[in-house]
Amino acid sequence: MPDVPLLEVNDLVRRYALPRESLLRAPGEVLALNGVSVRVMAGRSLGVVGESGSGKSTFARQVMALERPTSGSVLLSGRDLAALRPDELRRARRDFQMVFQDPYGSLDPRQTIARIVAEPLTALGKLDRATLRERVAGVLRQVGLRDADMDKYPHEFSGGQRQRIAIARALITQPKLIVADEPVSALDVSVQAQVLNLLQDLQEQFGLSYILISHDLAVVDYLCDEVAVMYLGRIVEQGSPEDLFARCAHPYTRALLDAVPRAQAGAVRRRREVFATASQSAASRGCAYAPRCPLADQHCRDVAPQLREIGPNHLAACHKAEAVMTLPTVAAGAASALVPDQRDA
């Protein structure tokens, strides 16, 4: 693999204005992303995990250039996407595509599968009908569907088949990067396995890079080479799934792992704990996770920790990372157990 990253995100910040509550006061704002920096090499996969509201989907929209960042940059193959002219950005979209979460809502029910899958190509320029149908048929075969499916409509397919259609639409431009926002969360477990195996096969076949946004730690463990844990718009820990799930160095990562339901003595026991949550409408002075952290002290509340290396290719933003790593950890179950290898015939 080349040393130059395919995707480089540098100190990305995104603020959103809140509704004005008074004519005499300036409107408040939400700090959705607060200095996010990541790199993705060609042919590699990055998983982004965290609870709802942590900034995962905002990060995906920034990478897809659907919104302009407040500050920072998103470089794809060395080009700053926010600095491109509209016509240049349109042409650049050939190299990065997105698979959305809902396979029912992301496909236009009034369009045939041929028109849905061909849409990214038609947006890039005019192609004759015969060439378009040939390209659509080829990409449908790559995701396990038939040529005859081109003239059908989305309601004629199951959820797993609709997600395959969404993947085919993303593949039609032969992209280098695919951003997948919760691509299997709306599917049955057995269908999830089929779609994940498909994504893995396509990566091996075409050298694709993925950014996988997910709540499911087992899915990330199965598909990704690296994991970034987000909390309130910041990356608080980053590393390989093996290191991060077995020897996590941030209390928030540990909380995510402990929140995975596990069978114990024939029953599933859930942790029911209530925590105070920091506000994203104002930058905290110290560690944003301190109100929820059982290890926090006054130093944590006064000084914000920076992302630092605590092992080979393992980063954490915690003053007590070394102490956290010594605590016993219940890893998020093996992918082979939670995501069975079920391939379509």
XYZ file of C-alpha atoms in Angstrom:
345
model
C 0.000 0.000 0.000
C 1.261 3.534 -0.697
C 2.455 5.675 2.226
C 0.177 8.568 1.228
C -3.276 8.162 2.832
C -6.330 7.947 0.620
C -8.321 10.048 3.120
C -6.852 12.543 5.566
C -9.064 14.456 7.989
C -7.259 17.260 9.830
C -8.590 18.965 12.979
C -12.184 18.912 11.746
C -14.630 21.194 13.572
C -18.360 21.546 12.858
C -20.635 23.905 14.763
C -24.395 24.269 14.359
C -26.345 27.331 15.447
C -29.219 26.763 17.869
C -32.570 28.581 17.534
C -32.371 32.093 18.939
C -34.083 32.288 22.342
C -33.876 36.058 22.683
C -33.397 39.011 20.371
C -30.990 40.469 22.909
C -28.660 37.471 23.045
C -26.631 35.784 20.356
C -27.878 32.304 19.413
C -26.170 29.355 21.047
C -24.389 26.640 19.127
C -23.720 22.927 19.220
C -20.165 21.709 18.810
C -20.871 18.529 16.863
C -17.239 17.868 15.887
C -14.382 19.183 17.973
C -10.990 18.667 16.363
C -11.313 15.237 14.708
C -8.253 13.937 12.838
C -7.989 10.527 11.149
C -6.200 8.890 8.231
C -7.427 6.014 6.063
C -5.002 4.189 3.777
C -6.055 2.663 0.459
C -7.672 -0.748 0.869
C -8.162 -0.324 4.640
C -11.271 0.104 6.784
C -11.962 2.515 9.631
C -14.814 1.886 12.051
C -16.320 4.833 13.931
C -18.292 3.914 17.058
C -20.010 5.794 19.841
C -23.437 6.415 21.315
C -26.140 8.470 19.609
C -25.188 12.139 19.472
C -21.448 11.524 19.565
C -20.913 13.028 16.094
C -20.572 9.910 13.931
C -23.108 10.858 11.253
C -21.890 14.472 11.212
C -18.405 13.113 10.565
C -19.766 11.008 7.683
C -21.479 14.045 6.123
C -18.239 16.031 6.310
C -16.260 13.246 4.648
C -18.898 13.055 1.896
C -18.688 16.852 1.411
C -22.433 17.154 2.031
C -21.669 20.013 4.434
C -18.785 22.452 4.736
C -16.703 22.196 7.929
C -16.504 25.160 10.280
C -12.747 24.658 10.247
C -10.286 21.925 9.395
C -9.981 19.975 6.164
C -10.970 16.727 4.465
C -8.397 15.607 1.900
C -9.189 12.802 -0.540
C -6.197 11.725 -2.612
C -4.552 14.986 -1.558
C -7.423 17.254 -2.659
C -9.273 19.441 -0.150
C -12.936 18.689 -0.873
C -14.188 21.934 0.658
C -11.907 23.962 -1.638
C -13.150 22.397 -4.876
C -15.454 24.279 -7.226
C -18.946 22.758 -7.638
C -18.078 21.214 -11.009
C -14.794 19.834 -9.637
C -16.578 18.374 -6.613
C -19.156 16.717 -8.859
C -16.387 14.987 -10.817
C -14.542 14.072 -7.614
C -17.616 12.265 -6.272
C -16.781 9.424 -8.643
C -14.113 8.430 -6.097
C -16.276 8.401 -2.948
C -19.801 7.126 -2.453
C -22.126 6.424 0.466
C -24.334 3.562 1.625
C -27.138 4.817 3.871
C -28.620 3.166 6.926
C -32.205 2.573 5.817
C -32.530 0.278 2.776
C -36.250 1.120 2.640
C -35.956 4.910 2.687
C -32.794 5.338 0.609
C -34.319 3.952 -2.613
C -36.914 5.917 -4.597
C -39.996 3.661 -4.765
C -41.096 5.276 -8.064
C -37.896 4.439 -9.935
C -36.772 1.141 -11.397
C -33.645 -0.503 -10.041
C -31.854 0.323 -13.302
C -32.471 4.052 -12.857
C -31.634 3.976 -9.136
C -28.310 2.202 -9.614
C -27.376 4.263 -12.697
C -28.112 7.612 -11.016
C -24.500 8.378 -9.908
C -23.262 7.719 -13.447
C -25.921 9.891 -15.076
C -25.072 12.697 -12.650
C -21.449 12.589 -13.818
C -22.225 12.797 -17.514
C -24.315 11.456 -20.361
C -23.967 7.816 -21.401
C -26.051 6.011 -23.987
C -28.809 3.721 -22.742
C -27.114 0.499 -23.834
C -23.890 1.337 -21.983
C -25.797 2.318 -18.848
C -27.769 -0.935 -18.773
C -24.600 -2.940 -19.340
C -22.863 -1.199 -16.420
C -25.908 -1.642 -14.169
C -26.227 -5.333 -15.035
C -22.543 -5.879 -14.271
C -22.644 -4.219 -10.863
C -25.871 -6.034 -9.900
C -24.147 -9.337 -10.631
C -21.257 -8.260 -8.416
C -23.610 -7.903 -5.444
C -25.401 -11.182 -6.073
C -28.472 -9.975 -7.997
C -29.656 -10.815 -11.523
C -29.857 -8.852 -14.755
C -33.629 -9.359 -14.722
C -33.846 -7.325 -11.490
C -33.074 -4.095 -13.379
C -36.676 -3.511 -14.418
C -38.202 -4.194 -11.005
C -39.064 -1.714 -8.253
C -37.738 -1.535 -4.661
C -40.935 -2.913 -3.097
C -40.323 -6.220 -4.875
C -37.182 -6.925 -2.833
C -36.399 -7.920 0.746
C -34.437 -5.680 3.106
C -31.175 -7.491 2.448
C -31.685 -7.293 -1.307
C -32.447 -3.561 -1.064
C -29.198 -2.999 0.795
C -27.389 -4.906 -1.963
C -29.007 -2.532 -4.450
C -27.749 0.414 -2.375
C -24.253 -1.100 -2.415
C -24.511 -1.589 -6.196
C -25.428 2.096 -6.569
C -22.313 3.017 -4.580
C -20.123 0.714 -6.686
C -21.342 1.896 -10.099
C -18.729 4.715 -10.303
C -15.894 2.376 -9.241
C -15.059 4.477 -6.146
C -11.962 4.318 -3.979
C -13.826 5.029 -0.730
C -17.276 4.009 0.515
C -18.783 5.577 3.633
C -21.327 3.191 5.155
C -23.580 4.702 7.840
C -25.061 1.821 9.885
C -25.387 -0.341 6.736
C -26.766 -3.441 8.501
C -28.589 -2.088 11.562
C -32.022 -2.332 9.898
C -31.491 -5.958 8.790
C -32.032 -9.331 10.418
C -28.926 -10.907 11.954
C -28.616 -13.602 9.278
C -28.962 -10.990 6.527
C -26.409 -8.778 8.296
C -23.863 -11.564 7.926
C -24.532 -11.835 4.196
C -24.139 -8.082 3.628
C -20.955 -7.919 5.735
C -19.436 -10.827 3.837
C -20.363 -9.068 0.597
C -18.625 -5.865 1.720
C -15.531 -7.834 2.686
C -15.462 -9.705 -0.640
C -15.828 -6.454 -2.596
C -12.982 -4.903 -0.632
C -10.700 -7.819 -1.447
C -11.748 -7.779 -5.106
C -11.521 -4.033 -5.802
C -9.206 -2.709 -3.068
C -11.957 -0.511 -1.598
C -11.541 1.563 1.539
C -14.444 1.778 3.986
C -15.506 4.134 6.729
C -18.054 2.158 8.724
C -20.322 4.077 11.105
C -21.874 1.631 13.561
C -23.247 1.075 17.056
C -22.502 -2.649 16.796
C -19.015 -3.407 18.095
C -19.066 -6.943 16.676
C -19.730 -5.604 13.179
C -16.791 -3.209 13.490
C -14.591 -5.984 14.868
C -15.480 -8.162 11.885
C -14.945 -5.686 9.063
C -12.517 -2.965 10.171
C -8.739 -2.718 10.441
C -8.911 0.257 12.818
C -11.504 1.663 15.209
C -12.070 5.254 16.356
C -14.266 5.784 19.431
C -16.115 9.122 19.456
C -17.577 10.947 22.431
C -19.178 14.413 22.169
C -17.478 15.203 18.889
C -13.979 14.044 19.858
C -12.041 10.859 19.197
C -11.230 9.546 22.667
C -9.539 6.289 21.629
C -8.206 4.804 18.420
C -6.482 1.552 17.537
C -6.883 -1.904 16.075
C -9.984 -3.897 17.121
C -7.731 -6.463 18.817
C -6.033 -3.872 21.053
C -9.016 -1.632 21.586
C -11.508 -4.329 22.576
C -9.087 -6.461 24.606
C -7.042 -3.682 26.280
C -9.150 -0.532 26.089
C -7.497 2.553 27.557
C -10.437 4.936 27.950
C -13.299 4.558 30.471
C -15.846 5.424 27.774
C -14.664 2.559 25.557
C -14.965 0.283 28.583
C -18.513 1.541 29.160
C -19.414 0.726 25.533
C -18.024 -2.787 25.920
C -19.816 -3.328 29.222
C -23.094 -2.159 27.646
C -23.132 -5.115 25.230
C -25.794 -7.563 26.553
C -24.256 -10.886 27.580
C -25.882 -14.173 28.509
C -25.164 -15.007 32.159
C -26.659 -18.010 33.917
C -29.310 -18.371 31.245
C -30.395 -14.717 31.302
C -29.343 -11.428 29.771
C -28.404 -8.928 32.454
C -28.315 -5.258 31.657
C -26.499 -2.493 33.435
C -28.914 0.219 34.514
C -26.895 3.254 35.523
C -27.734 6.938 35.228
C -24.955 9.369 34.389
C -24.709 13.103 33.926
C -23.870 13.997 30.338
C -21.725 16.941 29.326
C -23.275 19.568 27.071
C -22.125 20.032 23.494
C -23.331 23.628 23.466
C -20.241 24.748 25.378
C -16.704 23.421 25.380
C -15.869 21.868 28.742
C -12.786 23.063 30.613
C -11.507 19.588 31.401
C -12.335 16.110 30.192
C -15.856 15.981 28.753
C -16.284 12.438 30.073
C -15.385 13.396 33.659
C -19.037 13.679 34.860
C -19.561 10.017 33.924
C -16.112 8.623 34.714
C -15.642 6.634 37.957
C -11.884 7.372 37.874
C -12.110 11.149 37.377
C -10.334 13.456 39.806
C -9.889 17.210 39.974
C -7.061 17.131 37.432
C -9.409 15.461 34.936
C -12.027 18.164 35.522
C -9.525 20.993 35.087
C -7.310 19.811 32.206
C -8.628 18.382 28.928
C -6.651 15.272 27.935
C -5.052 15.130 24.489
C -5.010 12.100 22.231
C -1.656 10.410 22.924
C 0.071 7.166 22.085
C -0.183 4.573 24.852
C 0.973 1.616 22.746
C 1.908 0.692 19.171
C -0.760 2.287 16.939
C -2.988 2.734 19.999
C -4.096 6.247 21.002
C -6.216 7.420 23.914
C -7.317 10.797 25.308
C -7.284 9.974 29.010
C -5.028 11.040 31.877
C -5.479 7.608 33.460
C -5.163 5.472 30.326
C -2.451 3.235 31.773
C -4.565 2.546 34.871
C -7.642 1.773 32.749
C -5.674 -0.771 30.711
C -4.835 -2.780 33.833
C -8.488 -3.307 34.727
C -10.182 -6.546 33.577
C -12.124 -6.097 30.342
C -15.000 -8.055 28.875
C -14.339 -7.860 25.138
C -17.141 -7.322 22.650
C -17.719 -10.932 21.548
C -15.768 -12.412 18.701
C -17.088 -11.606 15.269
C -17.105 -15.277 14.401
C -19.684 -15.828 17.143
C -21.889 -12.748 16.715
C -21.616 -12.437 12.928
C -21.759 -15.978 11.509
C -20.195 -16.692 8.140
C -23.331 -17.168 6.072
C -22.855 -16.629 2.367
C -25.514 -16.669 -0.295
C -25.651 -19.679 -2.512
